[in-house]
């Protein structure tokens, strides 16, 4: 498949890029700083997800778009701006399929209670979690074939095991009550969904 990947040099985006390339997809990797993309085999393009014209130009002719974009930590509201320009740009380019790396905060821990609204939720992550929740709302009002993949509560570089559980809108926790996934396995879940869409216009999550 021809896939444009925004945020391809990031902690999560670089794992998604590796997974896409390993499965033989033709990837256009979009970042502001191409030197940061270390994988070989992708078409690396300088672009800006916050600029709809740049998104339209980089998405043209692609079968699907994936965003692993992260805003600067001091300016998380850029996530909403970036989502607006991403949606406008890929629509202009005629790309219908969009997979988003989302946040875990919008996952429910009990019926009607989202993780971000619990008292234990770390204050430092609240703003970005709320911004990600807004992104999900924006997707729900778009006409795209979107999928929003929420990481587990904790995601970090690790092993590609290919063994994890999927959930929908509920936080998936292990027997210790912890919610974790490696960025490598998260990438497997993302590319599985790209290749065999089962969650069109839905949120889902992956964790051990
Ligand atoms: N448990 C959770 O809910 C959880 C945990 C971790 C991460 N996340 C979310 O997952 C996403 C990815 O996180 P991450 O840790 O992988 O981020 P990261 O390592 O900071 O990577 C961010 C990526 O975005 C790119 N980027 C930044 N500004 C851009 C722009 N204007 N145009 C195009 N690309 C741009 C960066 O490349 P350049 O700077 O070269 O452009 C980089 O490739 C984020 O949205 C984050 O909030 C969620």
PDB file of C-alpha atoms and ligand atoms in Angstrom:
ATOM      1  CA  UNK A   1       0.000   0.000   0.000  1.00  0.00           C
ATOM      2  CA  UNK A   2       1.102   3.596  -0.533  1.00  0.00           C
ATOM      3  CA  UNK A   3       1.114   5.217   2.896  1.00  0.00           C
ATOM      4  CA  UNK A   4       2.025   8.722   4.027  1.00  0.00           C
ATOM      5  CA  UNK A   5       3.260   8.805   7.628  1.00  0.00           C
ATOM      6  CA  UNK A   6       3.420  12.058   9.591  1.00  0.00           C
ATOM      7  CA  UNK A   7       5.742  12.104  12.611  1.00  0.00           C
ATOM      8  CA  UNK A   8       7.853   9.281  11.162  1.00  0.00           C
ATOM      9  CA  UNK A   9      10.939  10.156  13.232  1.00  0.00           C
ATOM     10  CA  UNK A  10       9.203  10.099  16.619  1.00  0.00           C
ATOM     11  CA  UNK A  11       9.333   7.489  19.369  1.00  0.00           C
ATOM     12  CA  UNK A  12       6.137   5.850  18.087  1.00  0.00           C
ATOM     13  CA  UNK A  13       6.286   7.019  14.446  1.00  0.00           C
ATOM     14  CA  UNK A  14       9.719   5.460  13.878  1.00  0.00           C
ATOM     15  CA  UNK A  15       8.361   2.077  15.049  1.00  0.00           C
ATOM     16  CA  UNK A  16       5.355   2.415  12.754  1.00  0.00           C
ATOM     17  CA  UNK A  17       7.731   3.289   9.910  1.00  0.00           C
ATOM     18  CA  UNK A  18       9.843   0.164  10.570  1.00  0.00           C
ATOM     19  CA  UNK A  19       6.734  -2.022  10.715  1.00  0.00           C
ATOM     20  CA  UNK A  20       5.354  -0.581   7.460  1.00  0.00           C
ATOM     21  CA  UNK A  21       8.669  -1.051   5.650  1.00  0.00           C
ATOM     22  CA  UNK A  22       9.122  -4.588   7.007  1.00  0.00           C
ATOM     23  CA  UNK A  23       5.723  -5.498   5.549  1.00  0.00           C
ATOM     24  CA  UNK A  24       6.604  -4.075   2.140  1.00  0.00           C
ATOM     25  CA  UNK A  25       4.511  -0.916   2.133  1.00  0.00           C
ATOM     26  CA  UNK A  26       5.627   2.083   0.098  1.00  0.00           C
ATOM     27  CA  UNK A  27       6.027   4.812   2.693  1.00  0.00           C
ATOM     28  CA  UNK A  28       6.339   8.568   2.359  1.00  0.00           C
ATOM     29  CA  UNK A  29       7.735   9.712   5.706  1.00  0.00           C
ATOM     30  CA  UNK A  30       6.922  13.337   6.503  1.00  0.00           C
ATOM     31  CA  UNK A  31       8.839  15.280   9.162  1.00  0.00           C
ATOM     32  CA  UNK A  32      10.173  18.795   9.551  1.00  0.00           C
ATOM     33  CA  UNK A  33      13.707  17.498   9.960  1.00  0.00           C
ATOM     34  CA  UNK A  34      14.441  14.637   7.483  1.00  0.00           C
ATOM     35  CA  UNK A  35      17.859  13.949   9.038  1.00  0.00           C
ATOM     36  CA  UNK A  36      16.036  12.419  12.019  1.00  0.00           C
ATOM     37  CA  UNK A  37      14.594   9.563   9.924  1.00  0.00           C
ATOM     38  CA  UNK A  38      17.086   6.746  10.312  1.00  0.00           C
ATOM     39  CA  UNK A  39      15.263   3.866   8.574  1.00  0.00           C
ATOM     40  CA  UNK A  40      16.141   3.222   4.961  1.00  0.00           C
ATOM     41  CA  UNK A  41      13.563   2.395   2.316  1.00  0.00           C
ATOM     42  CA  UNK A  42      11.110   5.247   2.826  1.00  0.00           C
ATOM     43  CA  UNK A  43      10.672   8.338   0.680  1.00  0.00           C
ATOM     44  CA  UNK A  44      11.570  11.024   3.221  1.00  0.00           C
ATOM     45  CA  UNK A  45       9.898  14.371   2.678  1.00  0.00           C
ATOM     46  CA  UNK A  46      10.162  17.636   4.558  1.00  0.00           C
ATOM     47  CA  UNK A  47       6.682  18.842   5.465  1.00  0.00           C
ATOM     48  CA  UNK A  48       4.571  20.471   8.118  1.00  0.00           C
ATOM     49  CA  UNK A  49       1.419  18.824   9.410  1.00  0.00           C
ATOM     50  CA  UNK A  50       0.155  22.191  10.703  1.00  0.00           C
ATOM     51  CA  UNK A  51       0.005  23.479   7.118  1.00  0.00           C
ATOM     52  CA  UNK A  52      -2.943  22.053   5.127  1.00  0.00           C
ATOM     53  CA  UNK A  53      -1.274  22.803   1.782  1.00  0.00           C
ATOM     54  CA  UNK A  54       1.834  20.871   2.847  1.00  0.00           C
ATOM     55  CA  UNK A  55      -0.360  17.956   3.965  1.00  0.00           C
ATOM     56  CA  UNK A  56      -2.309  17.999   0.669  1.00  0.00           C
ATOM     57  CA  UNK A  57       0.940  17.949  -1.315  1.00  0.00           C
ATOM     58  CA  UNK A  58       2.494  15.084   0.681  1.00  0.00           C
ATOM     59  CA  UNK A  59      -0.729  13.023   0.810  1.00  0.00           C
ATOM     60  CA  UNK A  60      -1.530  13.217  -2.908  1.00  0.00           C
ATOM     61  CA  UNK A  61      -1.730   9.790  -4.530  1.00  0.00           C
ATOM     62  CA  UNK A  62      -1.519   7.857  -1.234  1.00  0.00           C
ATOM     63  CA  UNK A  63      -3.866   5.023  -0.244  1.00  0.00           C
ATOM     64  CA  UNK A  64      -3.820   5.967   3.424  1.00  0.00           C
ATOM     65  CA  UNK A  65      -2.396   8.457   5.912  1.00  0.00           C
ATOM     66  CA  UNK A  66      -1.088   7.732   9.395  1.00  0.00           C
ATOM     67  CA  UNK A  67      -0.326  10.419  11.961  1.00  0.00           C
ATOM     68  CA  UNK A  68       2.101   9.875  14.837  1.00  0.00           C
ATOM     69  CA  UNK A  69       2.542  13.619  15.269  1.00  0.00           C
ATOM     70  CA  UNK A  70       3.229  15.072  18.722  1.00  0.00           C
ATOM     71  CA  UNK A  71       2.987  18.777  19.516  1.00  0.00           C
ATOM     72  CA  UNK A  72       5.675  20.514  21.588  1.00  0.00           C
ATOM     73  CA  UNK A  73       4.999  19.814  25.283  1.00  0.00           C
ATOM     74  CA  UNK A  74       4.680  23.553  26.016  1.00  0.00           C
ATOM     75  CA  UNK A  75       2.121  24.017  23.234  1.00  0.00           C
ATOM     76  CA  UNK A  76      -0.223  21.048  23.253  1.00  0.00           C
ATOM     77  CA  UNK A  77      -3.060  23.054  21.680  1.00  0.00           C
ATOM     78  CA  UNK A  78      -1.093  22.683  18.436  1.00  0.00           C
ATOM     79  CA  UNK A  79      -2.467  19.137  18.356  1.00  0.00           C
ATOM     80  CA  UNK A  80      -5.939  20.468  17.508  1.00  0.00           C
ATOM     81  CA  UNK A  81      -4.501  22.880  14.923  1.00  0.00           C
ATOM     82  CA  UNK A  82      -2.496  20.052  13.393  1.00  0.00           C
ATOM     83  CA  UNK A  83      -5.579  17.828  13.290  1.00  0.00           C
ATOM     84  CA  UNK A  84      -7.575  20.521  11.482  1.00  0.00           C
ATOM     85  CA  UNK A  85      -4.857  20.975   8.851  1.00  0.00           C
ATOM     86  CA  UNK A  86      -4.317  17.222   8.581  1.00  0.00           C
ATOM     87  CA  UNK A  87      -8.008  16.557   7.944  1.00  0.00           C
ATOM     88  CA  UNK A  88      -8.306  19.460   5.472  1.00  0.00           C
ATOM     89  CA  UNK A  89      -5.102  18.467   3.677  1.00  0.00           C
ATOM     90  CA  UNK A  90      -5.807  14.787   3.214  1.00  0.00           C
ATOM     91  CA  UNK A  91      -9.379  15.533   2.128  1.00  0.00           C
ATOM     92  CA  UNK A  92      -8.014  17.928  -0.481  1.00  0.00           C
ATOM     93  CA  UNK A  93      -5.604  15.217  -1.629  1.00  0.00           C
ATOM     94  CA  UNK A  94      -8.492  12.751  -1.974  1.00  0.00           C
ATOM     95  CA  UNK A  95      -7.238  10.367   0.738  1.00  0.00           C
ATOM     96  CA  UNK A  96     -10.134   8.784   2.662  1.00  0.00           C
ATOM     97  CA  UNK A  97      -8.314   6.482   5.071  1.00  0.00           C
ATOM     98  CA  UNK A  98      -6.675   7.998   8.169  1.00  0.00           C
ATOM     99  CA  UNK A  99      -5.146   6.209  11.156  1.00  0.00           C
ATOM    100  CA  UNK A 100      -4.283   8.349  14.161  1.00  0.00           C
ATOM    101  CA  UNK A 101      -2.002   7.673  17.088  1.00  0.00           C
ATOM    102  CA  UNK A 102      -4.239   8.893  19.884  1.00  0.00           C
ATOM    103  CA  UNK A 103      -4.081   9.121  23.647  1.00  0.00           C
ATOM    104  CA  UNK A 104      -5.014   6.721  26.426  1.00  0.00           C
ATOM    105  CA  UNK A 105      -6.814   9.393  28.464  1.00  0.00           C
ATOM    106  CA  UNK A 106     -10.091   9.025  26.597  1.00  0.00           C
ATOM    107  CA  UNK A 107     -10.295   5.292  27.376  1.00  0.00           C
ATOM    108  CA  UNK A 108     -12.846   4.329  30.008  1.00  0.00           C
ATOM    109  CA  UNK A 109     -11.839   2.779  33.322  1.00  0.00           C
ATOM    110  CA  UNK A 110     -15.466   2.284  34.353  1.00  0.00           C
ATOM    111  CA  UNK A 111     -18.695   2.860  32.435  1.00  0.00           C
ATOM    112  CA  UNK A 112     -18.826   6.591  31.612  1.00  0.00           C
ATOM    113  CA  UNK A 113     -15.518   7.374  33.403  1.00  0.00           C
ATOM    114  CA  UNK A 114     -12.531   8.199  31.230  1.00  0.00           C
ATOM    115  CA  UNK A 115      -8.982   7.710  32.497  1.00  0.00           C
ATOM    116  CA  UNK A 116      -8.179  11.430  32.125  1.00  0.00           C
ATOM    117  CA  UNK A 117     -11.042  12.319  34.484  1.00  0.00           C
ATOM    118  CA  UNK A 118      -9.853  10.093  37.329  1.00  0.00           C
ATOM    119  CA  UNK A 119      -8.199  11.729  40.385  1.00  0.00           C
ATOM    120  CA  UNK A 120      -5.032   9.617  39.935  1.00  0.00           C
ATOM    121  CA  UNK A 121      -4.419  10.868  36.407  1.00  0.00           C
ATOM    122  CA  UNK A 122      -0.991  12.618  36.392  1.00  0.00           C
ATOM    123  CA  UNK A 123      -1.405  16.405  36.239  1.00  0.00           C
ATOM    124  CA  UNK A 124       1.570  16.702  33.886  1.00  0.00           C
ATOM    125  CA  UNK A 125      -0.219  14.672  31.183  1.00  0.00           C
ATOM    126  CA  UNK A 126      -3.655  16.191  31.567  1.00  0.00           C
ATOM    127  CA  UNK A 127      -3.382  18.897  28.894  1.00  0.00           C
ATOM    128  CA  UNK A 128      -2.131  16.552  26.175  1.00  0.00           C
ATOM    129  CA  UNK A 129      -4.701  13.903  27.163  1.00  0.00           C
ATOM    130  CA  UNK A 130      -7.523  16.434  26.876  1.00  0.00           C
ATOM    131  CA  UNK A 131      -6.152  17.618  23.527  1.00  0.00           C
ATOM    132  CA  UNK A 132      -6.172  14.016  22.277  1.00  0.00           C
ATOM    133  CA  UNK A 133      -9.759  13.614  23.463  1.00  0.00           C
ATOM    134  CA  UNK A 134     -10.703  16.662  21.362  1.00  0.00           C
ATOM    135  CA  UNK A 135      -8.995  15.098  18.362  1.00  0.00           C
ATOM    136  CA  UNK A 136     -11.208  12.044  18.740  1.00  0.00           C
ATOM    137  CA  UNK A 137     -14.282  14.301  18.733  1.00  0.00           C
ATOM    138  CA  UNK A 138     -13.029  16.028  15.549  1.00  0.00           C
ATOM    139  CA  UNK A 139     -12.617  12.670  13.846  1.00  0.00           C
ATOM    140  CA  UNK A 140     -16.148  11.662  14.800  1.00  0.00           C
ATOM    141  CA  UNK A 141     -17.521  14.672  12.895  1.00  0.00           C
ATOM    142  CA  UNK A 142     -15.357  14.102   9.808  1.00  0.00           C
ATOM    143  CA  UNK A 143     -16.446  12.098   6.783  1.00  0.00           C
ATOM    144  CA  UNK A 144     -13.141  10.218   6.569  1.00  0.00           C
ATOM    145  CA  UNK A 145     -12.602   6.491   7.129  1.00  0.00           C
ATOM    146  CA  UNK A 146     -10.690   7.177  10.316  1.00  0.00           C
ATOM    147  CA  UNK A 147      -9.393   4.887  13.051  1.00  0.00           C
ATOM    148  CA  UNK A 148      -8.046   6.232  16.356  1.00  0.00           C
ATOM    149  CA  UNK A 149      -5.627   3.887  18.095  1.00  0.00           C
ATOM    150  CA  UNK A 150      -5.148   4.708  21.779  1.00  0.00           C
ATOM    151  CA  UNK A 151      -1.908   3.425  23.276  1.00  0.00           C
ATOM    152  CA  UNK A 152      -1.934   1.691  26.633  1.00  0.00           C
ATOM    153  CA  UNK A 153      -1.408   4.126  29.532  1.00  0.00           C
ATOM    154  CA  UNK A 154       2.345   3.460  29.279  1.00  0.00           C
ATOM    155  CA  UNK A 155       4.087   3.095  25.948  1.00  0.00           C
ATOM    156  CA  UNK A 156       7.820   3.023  25.467  1.00  0.00           C
ATOM    157  CA  UNK A 157      10.458   1.480  23.225  1.00  0.00           C
ATOM    158  CA  UNK A 158      10.760  -2.257  23.817  1.00  0.00           C
ATOM    159  CA  UNK A 159      10.322  -5.574  22.075  1.00  0.00           C
ATOM    160  CA  UNK A 160       8.210  -6.561  19.092  1.00  0.00           C
ATOM    161  CA  UNK A 161       6.441  -9.616  20.487  1.00  0.00           C
ATOM    162  CA  UNK A 162       3.359  -9.581  18.230  1.00  0.00           C
ATOM    163  CA  UNK A 163       1.424 -10.719  21.275  1.00  0.00           C
ATOM    164  CA  UNK A 164      -0.986  -8.272  22.901  1.00  0.00           C
ATOM    165  CA  UNK A 165      -4.677  -7.763  23.500  1.00  0.00           C
ATOM    166  CA  UNK A 166      -6.987  -5.391  21.686  1.00  0.00           C
ATOM    167  CA  UNK A 167      -9.799  -3.421  23.284  1.00  0.00           C
ATOM    168  CA  UNK A 168     -12.256  -0.826  22.106  1.00  0.00           C
ATOM    169  CA  UNK A 169     -13.035   2.148  24.365  1.00  0.00           C
ATOM    170  CA  UNK A 170     -12.004   0.542  27.670  1.00  0.00           C
ATOM    171  CA  UNK A 171      -8.446   0.735  29.068  1.00  0.00           C
ATOM    172  CA  UNK A 172      -6.846  -2.722  28.815  1.00  0.00           C
ATOM    173  CA  UNK A 173      -4.930  -3.661  31.978  1.00  0.00           C
ATOM    174  CA  UNK A 174      -2.905  -6.723  32.932  1.00  0.00           C
ATOM    175  CA  UNK A 175      -3.272  -8.910  36.030  1.00  0.00           C
ATOM    176  CA  UNK A 176      -1.326  -6.318  38.057  1.00  0.00           C
ATOM    177  CA  UNK A 177      -3.737  -3.596  36.988  1.00  0.00           C
ATOM    178  CA  UNK A 178      -1.092  -2.018  34.738  1.00  0.00           C
ATOM    179  CA  UNK A 179      -1.679  -0.839  31.195  1.00  0.00           C
ATOM    180  CA  UNK A 180       1.425  -1.133  29.040  1.00  0.00           C
ATOM    181  CA  UNK A 181       2.598  -1.755  25.495  1.00  0.00           C
ATOM    182  CA  UNK A 182       5.884  -1.434  23.646  1.00  0.00           C
ATOM    183  CA  UNK A 183       5.945   1.049  20.784  1.00  0.00           C
ATOM    184  CA  UNK A 184       6.968  -1.867  18.538  1.00  0.00           C
ATOM    185  CA  UNK A 185       3.830  -3.888  19.369  1.00  0.00           C
ATOM    186  CA  UNK A 186       1.680  -0.763  19.134  1.00  0.00           C
ATOM    187  CA  UNK A 187       3.036  -0.384  15.582  1.00  0.00           C
ATOM    188  CA  UNK A 188       2.028  -3.992  14.824  1.00  0.00           C
ATOM    189  CA  UNK A 189      -1.563  -3.209  15.926  1.00  0.00           C
ATOM    190  CA  UNK A 190      -1.578  -0.066  13.800  1.00  0.00           C
ATOM    191  CA  UNK A 191      -0.330  -1.766  10.630  1.00  0.00           C
ATOM    192  CA  UNK A 192      -2.662  -4.763  11.179  1.00  0.00           C
ATOM    193  CA  UNK A 193      -5.558  -2.286  11.177  1.00  0.00           C
ATOM    194  CA  UNK A 194      -4.217  -0.577   8.058  1.00  0.00           C
ATOM    195  CA  UNK A 195      -4.030  -3.860   6.177  1.00  0.00           C
ATOM    196  CA  UNK A 196      -7.318  -5.333   7.440  1.00  0.00           C
ATOM    197  CA  UNK A 197      -9.644  -2.544   8.580  1.00  0.00           C
ATOM    198  CA  UNK A 198     -11.854  -3.790  11.399  1.00  0.00           C
ATOM    199  CA  UNK A 199     -12.307  -0.510  13.286  1.00  0.00           C
ATOM    200  CA  UNK A 200     -13.505   1.971  10.703  1.00  0.00           C
ATOM    201  CA  UNK A 201     -14.733   5.202  12.349  1.00  0.00           C
ATOM    202  CA  UNK A 202     -13.835   3.750  15.758  1.00  0.00           C
ATOM    203  CA  UNK A 203     -11.399   4.077  18.615  1.00  0.00           C
ATOM    204  CA  UNK A 204      -9.490   1.007  19.722  1.00  0.00           C
ATOM    205  CA  UNK A 205      -6.544   0.196  21.962  1.00  0.00           C
ATOM    206  CA  UNK A 206      -3.767  -2.348  22.358  1.00  0.00           C
ATOM    207  CA  UNK A 207      -2.040  -3.474  25.564  1.00  0.00           C
ATOM    208  CA  UNK A 208      -0.552  -6.579  27.203  1.00  0.00           C
TER     209      UNK A 208
HETATM  210  N1  LIG B   1      -0.219   6.780  26.691  1.00  0.00           N
HETATM  211  C1  LIG B   1      -0.480   7.756  25.829  1.00  0.00           C
HETATM  212  O1  LIG B   1      -1.616   8.233  25.702  1.00  0.00           O
HETATM  213  C2  LIG B   1       0.624   8.276  24.961  1.00  0.00           C
HETATM  214  C3  LIG B   1       1.944   8.050  25.317  1.00  0.00           C
HETATM  215  C4  LIG B   1       2.955   8.517  24.462  1.00  0.00           C
HETATM  216  C5  LIG B   1       2.625   9.240  23.306  1.00  0.00           C
HETATM  217  N2  LIG B   1       1.318   9.473  23.001  1.00  0.00           N
HETATM  218  C6  LIG B   1       0.969  10.243  21.790  1.00  0.00           C
HETATM  219  O2  LIG B   1       1.535   9.622  20.660  1.00  0.00           O
HETATM  220  C7  LIG B   1       1.925  10.593  19.698  1.00  0.00           C
HETATM  221  C8  LIG B   1       3.384  10.367  19.280  1.00  0.00           C
HETATM  222  O3  LIG B   1       4.194  10.504  20.445  1.00  0.00           O
HETATM  223  P1  LIG B   1       5.786  10.319  20.405  1.00  0.00           P
HETATM  224  O4  LIG B   1       6.248  10.185  21.791  1.00  0.00           O
HETATM  225  O5  LIG B   1       6.158   9.279  19.384  1.00  0.00           O
HETATM  226  O6  LIG B   1       6.254  11.775  19.850  1.00  0.00           O
HETATM  227  P2  LIG B   1       7.714  12.291  19.483  1.00  0.00           P
HETATM  228  O7  LIG B   1       8.739  11.263  19.749  1.00  0.00           O
HETATM  229  O8  LIG B   1       7.871  13.633  20.132  1.00  0.00           O
HETATM  230  O9  LIG B   1       7.627  12.497  17.897  1.00  0.00           O
HETATM  231  C9  LIG B   1       6.865  13.505  17.319  1.00  0.00           C
HETATM  232  C10 LIG B   1       6.975  13.455  15.811  1.00  0.00           C
HETATM  233  O10 LIG B   1       6.196  14.535  15.264  1.00  0.00           O
HETATM  234  C11 LIG B   1       6.983  15.194  14.280  1.00  0.00           C
HETATM  235  N3  LIG B   1       6.551  16.578  14.154  1.00  0.00           N
HETATM  236  C12 LIG B   1       6.531  17.534  15.122  1.00  0.00           C
HETATM  237  N4  LIG B   1       6.032  18.678  14.626  1.00  0.00           N
HETATM  238  C13 LIG B   1       5.714  18.432  13.332  1.00  0.00           C
HETATM  239  C14 LIG B   1       5.145  19.205  12.292  1.00  0.00           C
HETATM  240  N5  LIG B   1       4.768  20.486  12.484  1.00  0.00           N
HETATM  241  N6  LIG B   1       4.946  18.626  11.075  1.00  0.00           N
HETATM  242  C15 LIG B   1       5.310  17.341  10.855  1.00  0.00           C
HETATM  243  N7  LIG B   1       5.836  16.543  11.816  1.00  0.00           N
HETATM  244  C16 LIG B   1       6.048  17.090  13.023  1.00  0.00           C
HETATM  245  C17 LIG B   1       8.424  15.072  14.792  1.00  0.00           C
HETATM  246  O11 LIG B   1       9.381  15.217  13.781  1.00  0.00           O
HETATM  247  P3  LIG B   1      10.075  16.629  13.415  1.00  0.00           P
HETATM  248  O12 LIG B   1      10.271  17.355  14.723  1.00  0.00           O
HETATM  249  O13 LIG B   1      11.309  16.350  12.669  1.00  0.00           O
HETATM  250  O14 LIG B   1       9.077  17.307  12.524  1.00  0.00           O
HETATM  251  C18 LIG B   1       8.402  13.624  15.289  1.00  0.00           C
HETATM  252  O15 LIG B   1       8.593  12.747  14.202  1.00  0.00           O
HETATM  253  C19 LIG B   1       1.700  11.955  20.359  1.00  0.00           C
HETATM  254  O16 LIG B   1       0.515  12.537  19.864  1.00  0.00           O
HETATM  255  C20 LIG B   1       1.605  11.636  21.836  1.00  0.00           C
HETATM  256  O17 LIG B   1       0.816  12.563  22.549  1.00  0.00           O
HETATM  257  C21 LIG B   1       0.313   9.006  23.781  1.00  0.00           C
END
